């Protein structure tokens, strides 16, 4: 390990408590959608301490609505600011965006938690709480990496642009707003919880709503009606066949260890209104994965065609077709080649820090990475501490050592990619 890398490691380990305290402070702010400002205030405070050039703004929903990639259930983003902070390089090097989202999903049923989800409890080398792994731990790793370079006297040639954005959990409006505001770089790193695996490719996903129709009748003469619930059963069976067919086409080795690379998840079903009545309408809501080489429109068309062929097996669907609606959240797929220099830089520095070979896979879930690759045309890699095995779960946590290792890797990657000034 070269001298400067060794100095960075020593600084990171010596200041472990500072990183943990910052994470606890962020977790203690319940930054669900619409309530991000208090957590962003902490981010702003840290960026000011680092002497960064700071840009704070509330995304303009009118501007965002003019872009086809905008999805959100919110009418405005009042009191939900984006924060972007630039560490200016001395010139001549490549630039890098470090992007993380500050919003978290709700904690769910508190009785399933062993601790207060917004306490930031420390136990067995882990910090517990909503957002620790998804992805405030990643945000702390980025800020800590920047501070480590400054504290050890490193100056970079290229600019580093740190972004703390809102609305990732609802489809990426915060990152889209940053792109439309003009922020560009030669690469992007997003430290989502990959369990320290490198994701050169990110799956996309989108939400859908199906309305399955029946014919109402009295439950005592149910044979005079048509149960929408029973018709739904055949619809679900067809969705399972569609999922199987789509996944048979996936040949990318980065998906080899993922059991279902492109899942179709059924997340919500509502139907019927009286126990003694035949239900005449059932609504199903779900999520479908979009492969890195696919487009949103291609997948939408495939599902549309599959549902239209239900009438071939059941004539009921000829006169009562399933209504298909695409609504709510959507994440665009994206990716870069494994041989890309930015991927190789992270891979090299992962080995430098952990003494292990890096694992490269494709993301099984959507991130803001697709917005950068498809709209910004910027090479993007998702790599970070924490794991999706606990993201969105009760008792969410992150390993402190994982977070510190990631900070060290990001610091070394900044020196590689942006180039350390002499």
Short mmCIF file of C-alpha atoms in Angstrom, two decimals:
data_model
loop_
_atom_site.label_atom_id
_atom_site.label_comp_id
_atom_site.label_asym_id
_atom_site.label_seq_id
_atom_site.Cartn_x
_atom_site.Cartn_y
_atom_site.Cartn_z
CA UNK A 1 0.00 0.00 0.00
CA UNK A 2 1.49 3.35 -1.06
CA UNK A 3 2.17 5.99 1.58
CA UNK A 4 -0.85 8.21 0.83
CA UNK A 5 -3.26 5.24 0.80
CA UNK A 6 -1.85 4.19 4.16
CA UNK A 7 -2.38 7.69 5.56
CA UNK A 8 -5.99 7.65 4.38
CA UNK A 9 -6.60 4.27 6.02
CA UNK A 10 -5.14 5.47 9.31
CA UNK A 11 -7.25 8.63 9.23
CA UNK A 12 -10.46 6.73 8.46
CA UNK A 13 -9.89 4.25 11.29
CA UNK A 14 -8.83 6.94 13.76
CA UNK A 15 -12.01 8.94 13.05
CA UNK A 16 -14.40 5.98 13.13
CA UNK A 17 -16.46 7.57 15.91
CA UNK A 18 -16.99 10.72 13.86
CA UNK A 19 -18.47 8.72 10.97
CA UNK A 20 -20.75 6.75 13.28
CA UNK A 21 -22.00 9.92 14.96
CA UNK A 22 -22.80 11.48 11.59
CA UNK A 23 -24.74 8.39 10.55
CA UNK A 24 -26.67 8.41 13.83
CA UNK A 25 -27.58 12.07 13.36
CA UNK A 26 -28.88 11.40 9.85
CA UNK A 27 -30.87 8.35 10.95
CA UNK A 28 -32.47 10.34 13.77
CA UNK A 29 -34.05 12.62 11.15
CA UNK A 30 -37.07 10.81 9.69
CA UNK A 31 -36.48 11.81 6.08
CA UNK A 32 -39.41 10.09 4.41
CA UNK A 33 -40.74 11.70 1.22
CA UNK A 34 -41.81 15.26 1.95
CA UNK A 35 -39.79 15.52 5.16
CA UNK A 36 -36.20 15.54 3.91
CA UNK A 37 -35.18 19.06 4.91
CA UNK A 38 -33.96 18.34 8.46
CA UNK A 39 -31.62 15.58 7.25
CA UNK A 40 -30.44 17.78 4.38
CA UNK A 41 -29.62 20.51 6.91
CA UNK A 42 -27.08 18.13 8.47
CA UNK A 43 -25.62 17.37 5.03
CA UNK A 44 -25.32 21.10 4.31
CA UNK A 45 -23.56 21.64 7.64
CA UNK A 46 -20.96 18.97 6.79
CA UNK A 47 -20.43 20.32 3.26
CA UNK A 48 -19.82 23.79 4.68
CA UNK A 49 -17.28 22.40 7.13
CA UNK A 50 -15.49 20.84 4.14
CA UNK A 51 -15.43 24.19 2.33
CA UNK A 52 -17.41 22.93 -0.67
CA UNK A 53 -19.32 25.13 -3.14
CA UNK A 54 -22.95 24.40 -2.25
CA UNK A 55 -26.09 24.58 -4.37
CA UNK A 56 -29.43 24.13 -2.57
CA UNK A 57 -32.77 24.20 -4.38
CA UNK A 58 -36.25 22.76 -4.36
CA UNK A 59 -36.91 20.95 -7.66
CA UNK A 60 -39.46 22.68 -9.89
CA UNK A 61 -42.29 20.24 -10.61
CA UNK A 62 -43.35 22.27 -13.66
CA UNK A 63 -39.92 21.83 -15.23
CA UNK A 64 -39.76 18.14 -14.29
CA UNK A 65 -43.20 17.40 -15.74
CA UNK A 66 -41.89 18.43 -19.13
CA UNK A 67 -39.52 15.44 -19.12
CA UNK A 68 -40.88 12.01 -20.08
CA UNK A 69 -38.76 10.35 -17.38
CA UNK A 70 -40.39 12.25 -14.53
CA UNK A 71 -42.53 10.22 -12.13
CA UNK A 72 -43.83 11.34 -8.78
CA UNK A 73 -47.03 11.40 -6.78
CA UNK A 74 -46.18 14.85 -5.41
CA UNK A 75 -47.53 18.13 -6.74
CA UNK A 76 -44.53 20.11 -5.52
CA UNK A 77 -41.26 19.72 -3.63
CA UNK A 78 -41.71 22.52 -1.11
CA UNK A 79 -39.32 22.09 1.83
CA UNK A 80 -37.68 19.10 0.09
CA UNK A 81 -34.37 20.48 -1.19
CA UNK A 82 -31.70 18.86 -3.27
CA UNK A 83 -28.14 19.54 -2.09
CA UNK A 84 -25.18 19.54 -4.47
CA UNK A 85 -21.67 20.45 -3.30
CA UNK A 86 -18.60 20.75 -5.51
CA UNK A 87 -15.00 20.15 -4.46
CA UNK A 88 -13.16 22.09 -7.12
CA UNK A 89 -10.08 20.44 -8.60
CA UNK A 90 -6.94 22.28 -9.69
CA UNK A 91 -7.64 21.42 -13.33
CA UNK A 92 -6.68 18.79 -15.88
CA UNK A 93 -8.30 15.70 -14.37
CA UNK A 94 -11.53 13.78 -14.91
CA UNK A 95 -14.59 14.75 -12.89
CA UNK A 96 -16.74 12.52 -10.70
CA UNK A 97 -20.28 12.73 -9.32
CA UNK A 98 -20.93 11.04 -5.97
CA UNK A 99 -24.70 10.59 -5.80
CA UNK A 100 -26.81 9.41 -2.87
CA UNK A 101 -30.46 9.78 -1.87
CA UNK A 102 -31.46 11.18 1.51
CA UNK A 103 -35.08 9.92 1.44
CA UNK A 104 -36.03 6.69 3.19
CA UNK A 105 -39.06 4.44 3.07
CA UNK A 106 -41.44 4.49 6.08
CA UNK A 107 -40.52 2.26 9.02
CA UNK A 108 -43.65 0.09 8.77
CA UNK A 109 -45.08 -1.72 11.79
CA UNK A 110 -43.00 -0.58 14.78
CA UNK A 111 -43.81 -3.73 16.75
CA UNK A 112 -41.56 -5.63 14.31
CA UNK A 113 -38.60 -3.49 15.34
CA UNK A 114 -36.41 -4.47 18.30
CA UNK A 115 -35.39 -0.82 18.74
CA UNK A 116 -36.65 2.63 17.83
CA UNK A 117 -36.20 2.85 14.02
CA UNK A 118 -34.97 6.43 14.36
CA UNK A 119 -32.65 6.00 17.32
CA UNK A 120 -29.44 4.99 15.56
CA UNK A 121 -28.71 2.23 18.07
CA UNK A 122 -25.17 0.77 18.06
CA UNK A 123 -24.75 -2.94 18.79
CA UNK A 124 -22.20 -5.60 17.73
CA UNK A 125 -20.40 -3.29 15.31
CA UNK A 126 -23.62 -2.24 13.57
CA UNK A 127 -25.80 0.85 13.50
CA UNK A 128 -29.52 0.08 13.48
CA UNK A 129 -32.31 2.25 12.10
CA UNK A 130 -34.37 3.10 9.06
CA UNK A 131 -32.10 4.27 6.27
CA UNK A 132 -28.83 3.01 7.76
CA UNK A 133 -28.22 0.69 4.82
CA UNK A 134 -30.52 2.37 2.25
CA UNK A 135 -28.66 4.58 1.97
CA UNK A 136 -27.47 6.99 4.63
CA UNK A 137 -24.50 4.74 5.33
CA UNK A 138 -23.45 5.19 1.71
CA UNK A 139 -23.88 8.95 1.99
CA UNK A 140 -21.66 9.02 5.08
CA UNK A 141 -19.05 6.95 3.23
CA UNK A 142 -18.94 9.56 0.45
CA UNK A 143 -18.65 12.52 2.80
CA UNK A 144 -16.06 10.72 4.90
CA UNK A 145 -14.02 9.90 1.79
CA UNK A 146 -13.96 13.58 0.86
CA UNK A 147 -12.91 14.57 4.37
CA UNK A 148 -10.21 11.87 4.44
CA UNK A 149 -8.60 13.28 1.31
CA UNK A 150 -8.69 16.83 2.63
CA UNK A 151 -7.38 15.82 6.06
CA UNK A 152 -4.41 13.98 4.54
CA UNK A 153 -3.50 16.88 2.26
CA UNK A 154 -4.69 15.46 -1.06
CA UNK A 155 -5.56 17.83 -3.91
CA UNK A 156 -7.29 16.51 -7.02
CA UNK A 157 -7.05 17.68 -10.62
CA UNK A 158 -10.68 16.96 -11.46
CA UNK A 159 -13.83 18.18 -9.74
CA UNK A 160 -15.82 16.02 -7.32
CA UNK A 161 -19.55 16.79 -7.23
CA UNK A 162 -21.34 15.41 -4.17
CA UNK A 163 -25.12 15.09 -4.53
CA UNK A 164 -27.64 14.43 -1.76
CA UNK A 165 -30.94 14.06 -3.61
CA UNK A 166 -34.57 13.53 -2.71
CA UNK A 167 -37.22 11.16 -4.10
CA UNK A 168 -35.11 8.17 -5.20
CA UNK A 169 -37.50 5.79 -3.46
CA UNK A 170 -40.36 7.22 -5.54
CA UNK A 171 -38.70 7.15 -8.95
CA UNK A 172 -35.75 9.55 -9.06
CA UNK A 173 -37.16 13.08 -9.30
CA UNK A 174 -34.25 14.47 -7.27
CA UNK A 175 -31.54 13.05 -9.50
CA UNK A 176 -33.51 14.00 -12.63
CA UNK A 177 -33.68 17.57 -11.31
CA UNK A 178 -29.90 17.60 -10.79
CA UNK A 179 -29.29 16.36 -14.33
CA UNK A 180 -31.67 18.94 -15.81
CA UNK A 181 -29.94 21.63 -13.73
CA UNK A 182 -26.83 20.90 -15.78
CA UNK A 183 -24.65 18.79 -13.49
CA UNK A 184 -22.36 16.56 -15.55
CA UNK A 185 -19.16 14.60 -14.96
CA UNK A 186 -16.96 11.94 -16.52
CA UNK A 187 -18.36 9.22 -14.22
CA UNK A 188 -20.90 8.66 -11.46
CA UNK A 189 -20.64 6.52 -8.34
CA UNK A 190 -23.82 5.66 -6.38
CA UNK A 191 -23.12 3.83 -3.07
CA UNK A 192 -26.45 2.03 -2.80
CA UNK A 193 -26.36 -1.13 -0.61
CA UNK A 194 -24.69 -3.67 -2.92
CA UNK A 195 -22.99 -5.57 -0.07
CA UNK A 196 -19.73 -4.20 -1.52
CA UNK A 197 -20.32 -5.86 -4.88
CA UNK A 198 -19.72 -3.76 -8.00
CA UNK A 199 -22.78 -3.27 -10.22
CA UNK A 200 -21.80 -2.00 -13.69
CA UNK A 201 -25.38 -2.66 -14.83
CA UNK A 202 -28.63 -1.62 -13.17
CA UNK A 203 -32.00 -3.18 -13.72
CA UNK A 204 -34.91 -0.82 -14.22
CA UNK A 205 -38.43 -1.34 -12.96
CA UNK A 206 -41.90 0.16 -13.08
CA UNK A 207 -45.23 -0.14 -11.35
CA UNK A 208 -48.37 -1.36 -13.09
CA UNK A 209 -52.07 -1.61 -12.24
CA UNK A 210 -54.47 -4.19 -13.68
CA UNK A 211 -58.25 -4.08 -13.47
CA UNK A 212 -59.92 -7.45 -13.94
CA UNK A 213 -63.67 -7.36 -14.55
CA UNK A 214 -66.43 -9.78 -13.57
CA UNK A 215 -70.22 -9.74 -13.37
CA UNK A 216 -72.01 -9.13 -10.08
CA UNK A 217 -74.68 -11.49 -8.74
CA UNK A 218 -76.11 -12.66 -5.43
CA UNK A 219 -73.84 -15.10 -3.64
CA UNK A 220 -76.74 -17.56 -3.35
CA UNK A 221 -76.91 -17.77 -7.13
CA UNK A 222 -73.26 -17.12 -7.85
CA UNK A 223 -73.55 -19.17 -11.07
CA UNK A 224 -75.46 -16.22 -12.56
CA UNK A 225 -72.41 -14.00 -12.11
CA UNK A 226 -68.75 -14.07 -13.07
CA UNK A 227 -66.24 -13.74 -10.27
CA UNK A 228 -63.51 -11.20 -10.99
CA UNK A 229 -61.44 -12.95 -8.32
CA UNK A 230 -61.60 -16.25 -10.19
CA UNK A 231 -60.68 -14.47 -13.44
CA UNK A 232 -57.78 -12.86 -11.62
CA UNK A 233 -56.34 -16.30 -10.91
CA UNK A 234 -55.83 -16.94 -14.63
CA UNK A 235 -54.34 -13.45 -15.04
CA UNK A 236 -51.79 -14.14 -12.29
CA UNK A 237 -50.95 -17.51 -13.86
CA UNK A 238 -50.26 -15.73 -17.16
CA UNK A 239 -48.02 -13.18 -15.41
CA UNK A 240 -45.99 -16.04 -13.95
CA UNK A 241 -45.53 -17.51 -17.45
CA UNK A 242 -44.50 -14.07 -18.71
CA UNK A 243 -41.93 -13.81 -15.90
CA UNK A 244 -40.56 -17.26 -16.76
CA UNK A 245 -40.35 -16.45 -20.49
CA UNK A 246 -38.61 -13.12 -19.88
CA UNK A 247 -36.02 -14.64 -17.57
CA UNK A 248 -35.19 -17.46 -20.00
CA UNK A 249 -33.92 -14.76 -22.34
CA UNK A 250 -31.45 -13.36 -19.79
CA UNK A 251 -27.97 -14.60 -20.73
CA UNK A 252 -25.83 -11.90 -19.11
CA UNK A 253 -23.29 -13.62 -16.78
CA UNK A 254 -23.66 -10.71 -14.34
CA UNK A 255 -27.11 -12.13 -13.55
CA UNK A 256 -25.93 -15.74 -13.21
CA UNK A 257 -26.21 -15.86 -9.40
CA UNK A 258 -29.56 -14.05 -9.20
CA UNK A 259 -32.46 -16.57 -9.05
CA UNK A 260 -34.96 -14.30 -10.84
CA UNK A 261 -33.11 -11.53 -12.71
CA UNK A 262 -36.27 -9.77 -13.94
CA UNK A 263 -39.06 -10.43 -11.43
CA UNK A 264 -42.72 -9.57 -11.70
CA UNK A 265 -43.94 -8.85 -8.19
CA UNK A 266 -47.59 -8.72 -7.20
CA UNK A 267 -47.72 -6.27 -4.33
CA UNK A 268 -51.37 -5.40 -3.79
CA UNK A 269 -54.80 -6.86 -4.59
CA UNK A 270 -58.18 -5.28 -3.86
CA UNK A 271 -61.56 -6.66 -4.88
CA UNK A 272 -65.12 -7.35 -3.90
CA UNK A 273 -67.30 -5.36 -1.55
CA UNK A 274 -69.70 -7.82 0.13
CA UNK A 275 -69.36 -11.46 1.29
CA UNK A 276 -72.72 -12.38 -0.27
CA UNK A 277 -72.01 -10.77 -3.64
CA UNK A 278 -70.05 -12.05 -6.62
CA UNK A 279 -67.16 -9.56 -7.08
CA UNK A 280 -67.34 -7.64 -10.35
CA UNK A 281 -63.95 -5.91 -10.15
CA UNK A 282 -60.51 -6.72 -8.79
CA UNK A 283 -57.51 -4.39 -8.93
CA UNK A 284 -53.97 -5.76 -8.89
CA UNK A 285 -50.86 -3.60 -8.48
CA UNK A 286 -47.31 -4.78 -9.00
CA UNK A 287 -43.80 -4.17 -10.23
CA UNK A 288 -41.95 -5.55 -13.26
CA UNK A 289 -38.19 -5.56 -13.78
CA UNK A 290 -36.61 -4.09 -16.90
CA UNK A 291 -33.28 -5.50 -18.11
CA UNK A 292 -30.27 -3.24 -18.77
CA UNK A 293 -30.56 -3.88 -22.52
CA UNK A 294 -34.32 -3.29 -22.62
CA UNK A 295 -36.35 -0.11 -22.81
CA UNK A 296 -39.33 0.85 -20.69
CA UNK A 297 -41.53 0.97 -23.80
CA UNK A 298 -40.50 -2.51 -24.99
CA UNK A 299 -41.47 -4.10 -21.68
CA UNK A 300 -44.75 -2.20 -21.54
CA UNK A 301 -45.64 -3.45 -25.02
CA UNK A 302 -44.75 -7.05 -24.16
CA UNK A 303 -47.07 -7.08 -21.15
CA UNK A 304 -49.82 -5.44 -23.18
CA UNK A 305 -49.59 -8.16 -25.84
CA UNK A 306 -49.57 -10.97 -23.27
CA UNK A 307 -52.71 -9.67 -21.57
CA UNK A 308 -54.47 -9.22 -24.90
CA UNK A 309 -53.96 -12.94 -25.65
CA UNK A 310 -55.93 -14.02 -22.55
CA UNK A 311 -59.02 -14.13 -24.78
CA UNK A 312 -57.51 -17.05 -26.71
CA UNK A 313 -57.93 -19.29 -23.66
CA UNK A 314 -61.01 -17.64 -22.15
CA UNK A 315 -63.65 -15.89 -24.29
CA UNK A 316 -64.68 -13.73 -21.28
CA UNK A 317 -61.60 -11.58 -21.86
CA UNK A 318 -62.63 -10.90 -25.46
CA UNK A 319 -65.49 -8.65 -24.34
CA UNK A 320 -64.00 -7.77 -20.94
CA UNK A 321 -60.28 -7.18 -21.52
CA UNK A 322 -57.97 -6.49 -18.60
CA UNK A 323 -57.25 -2.78 -18.19
CA UNK A 324 -53.50 -2.10 -17.96
CA UNK A 325 -52.19 1.14 -16.48
CA UNK A 326 -48.59 2.22 -15.85
CA UNK A 327 -48.50 4.48 -12.82
CA UNK A 328 -46.38 5.67 -9.92
CA UNK A 329 -42.69 4.93 -9.57
CA UNK A 330 -40.39 4.01 -12.44
CA UNK A 331 -36.63 3.43 -12.66
CA UNK A 332 -34.77 3.41 -15.97
CA UNK A 333 -32.26 0.61 -16.64
CA UNK A 334 -28.67 1.32 -17.54
CA UNK A 335 -25.12 0.05 -17.51
CA UNK A 336 -21.55 0.19 -18.77
CA UNK A 337 -19.06 -2.45 -19.87
CA UNK A 338 -17.11 -4.39 -17.24
CA UNK A 339 -13.87 -3.29 -18.92
CA UNK A 340 -14.64 0.41 -18.50
CA UNK A 341 -11.74 2.21 -16.74
CA UNK A 342 -14.01 3.46 -13.97
CA UNK A 343 -15.18 -0.07 -13.17
CA UNK A 344 -11.58 -1.26 -13.18
CA UNK A 345 -10.52 1.56 -10.83
CA UNK A 346 -13.13 0.59 -8.23
CA UNK A 347 -12.21 -3.07 -8.67
CA UNK A 348 -8.51 -2.34 -8.09
CA UNK A 349 -9.14 -0.22 -5.01
CA UNK A 350 -11.56 -2.75 -3.56
CA UNK A 351 -8.76 -5.31 -3.61
CA UNK A 352 -6.31 -2.77 -2.19
CA UNK A 353 -8.54 -2.17 0.83
CA UNK A 354 -10.07 -5.60 1.48
CA UNK A 355 -7.34 -7.88 0.10
CA UNK A 356 -10.10 -9.75 -1.78
CA UNK A 357 -11.15 -9.93 -5.41
CA UNK A 358 -14.18 -7.80 -6.19
CA UNK A 359 -17.45 -9.45 -7.22
CA UNK A 360 -19.18 -7.95 -10.25
CA UNK A 361 -22.93 -8.48 -10.66
CA UNK A 362 -25.94 -6.71 -12.14
CA UNK A 363 -28.35 -4.88 -9.88
CA UNK A 364 -31.56 -6.82 -9.14
CA UNK A 365 -33.39 -3.55 -8.41
CA UNK A 366 -33.69 -0.08 -9.88
CA UNK A 367 -31.55 2.90 -8.90
CA UNK A 368 -30.99 6.45 -10.11
CA UNK A 369 -28.10 5.06 -12.16
CA UNK A 370 -30.29 4.59 -15.21
CA UNK A 371 -31.11 8.30 -15.29
CA UNK A 372 -27.41 9.15 -15.47
CA UNK A 373 -26.62 6.64 -18.22
CA UNK A 374 -29.71 7.22 -20.38
CA UNK A 375 -30.27 10.98 -19.97
CA UNK A 376 -26.93 12.30 -18.79
CA UNK A 377 -24.93 9.83 -20.94
CA UNK A 378 -22.52 9.42 -18.03
CA UNK A 379 -20.83 6.08 -17.16
CA UNK A 380 -22.32 5.01 -13.82
CA UNK A 381 -21.45 2.34 -11.28
CA UNK A 382 -23.47 1.31 -8.23
CA UNK A 383 -21.24 0.18 -5.36
CA UNK A 384 -21.72 0.64 -1.66
CA UNK A 385 -21.95 -0.67 1.90
CA UNK A 386 -24.98 -2.37 3.38
CA UNK A 387 -27.16 -5.04 1.86
CA UNK A 388 -30.65 -5.22 0.39
CA UNK A 389 -31.29 -8.21 2.66
CA UNK A 390 -32.12 -5.65 5.36
CA UNK A 391 -33.07 -2.60 3.27
CA UNK A 392 -36.76 -1.71 3.74
CA UNK A 393 -36.92 -4.41 6.47
CA UNK A 394 -37.59 -4.05 10.20
CA UNK A 395 -34.32 -3.86 12.18
CA UNK A 396 -32.44 -2.41 9.22
CA UNK A 397 -28.74 -1.99 9.98
CA UNK A 398 -25.31 -1.41 8.47
CA UNK A 399 -21.92 -2.79 9.43
CA UNK A 400 -19.64 0.03 10.58
CA UNK A 401 -16.58 -1.71 9.14
CA UNK A 402 -18.38 -2.09 5.80
CA UNK A 403 -19.09 1.65 5.75
CA UNK A 404 -15.49 2.57 6.62
CA UNK A 405 -14.06 0.19 4.00
CA UNK A 406 -16.34 1.79 1.43
CA UNK A 407 -15.21 5.29 2.42
CA UNK A 408 -11.59 4.22 1.97
CA UNK A 409 -12.31 2.66 -1.45
CA UNK A 410 -14.15 5.78 -2.61
CA UNK A 411 -11.26 7.97 -1.47
CA UNK A 412 -8.71 5.90 -3.40
CA UNK A 413 -10.98 5.83 -6.45
CA UNK A 414 -11.24 9.62 -6.39
CA UNK A 415 -7.44 9.84 -6.42
CA UNK A 416 -7.31 7.43 -9.37
CA UNK A 417 -10.14 8.80 -11.45
CA UNK A 418 -9.83 12.55 -10.79
CA UNK A 419 -6.02 12.25 -10.49
CA UNK A 420 -4.04 13.37 -7.50
CA UNK A 421 -2.32 16.71 -8.12
CA UNK A 422 1.44 16.76 -7.65
#
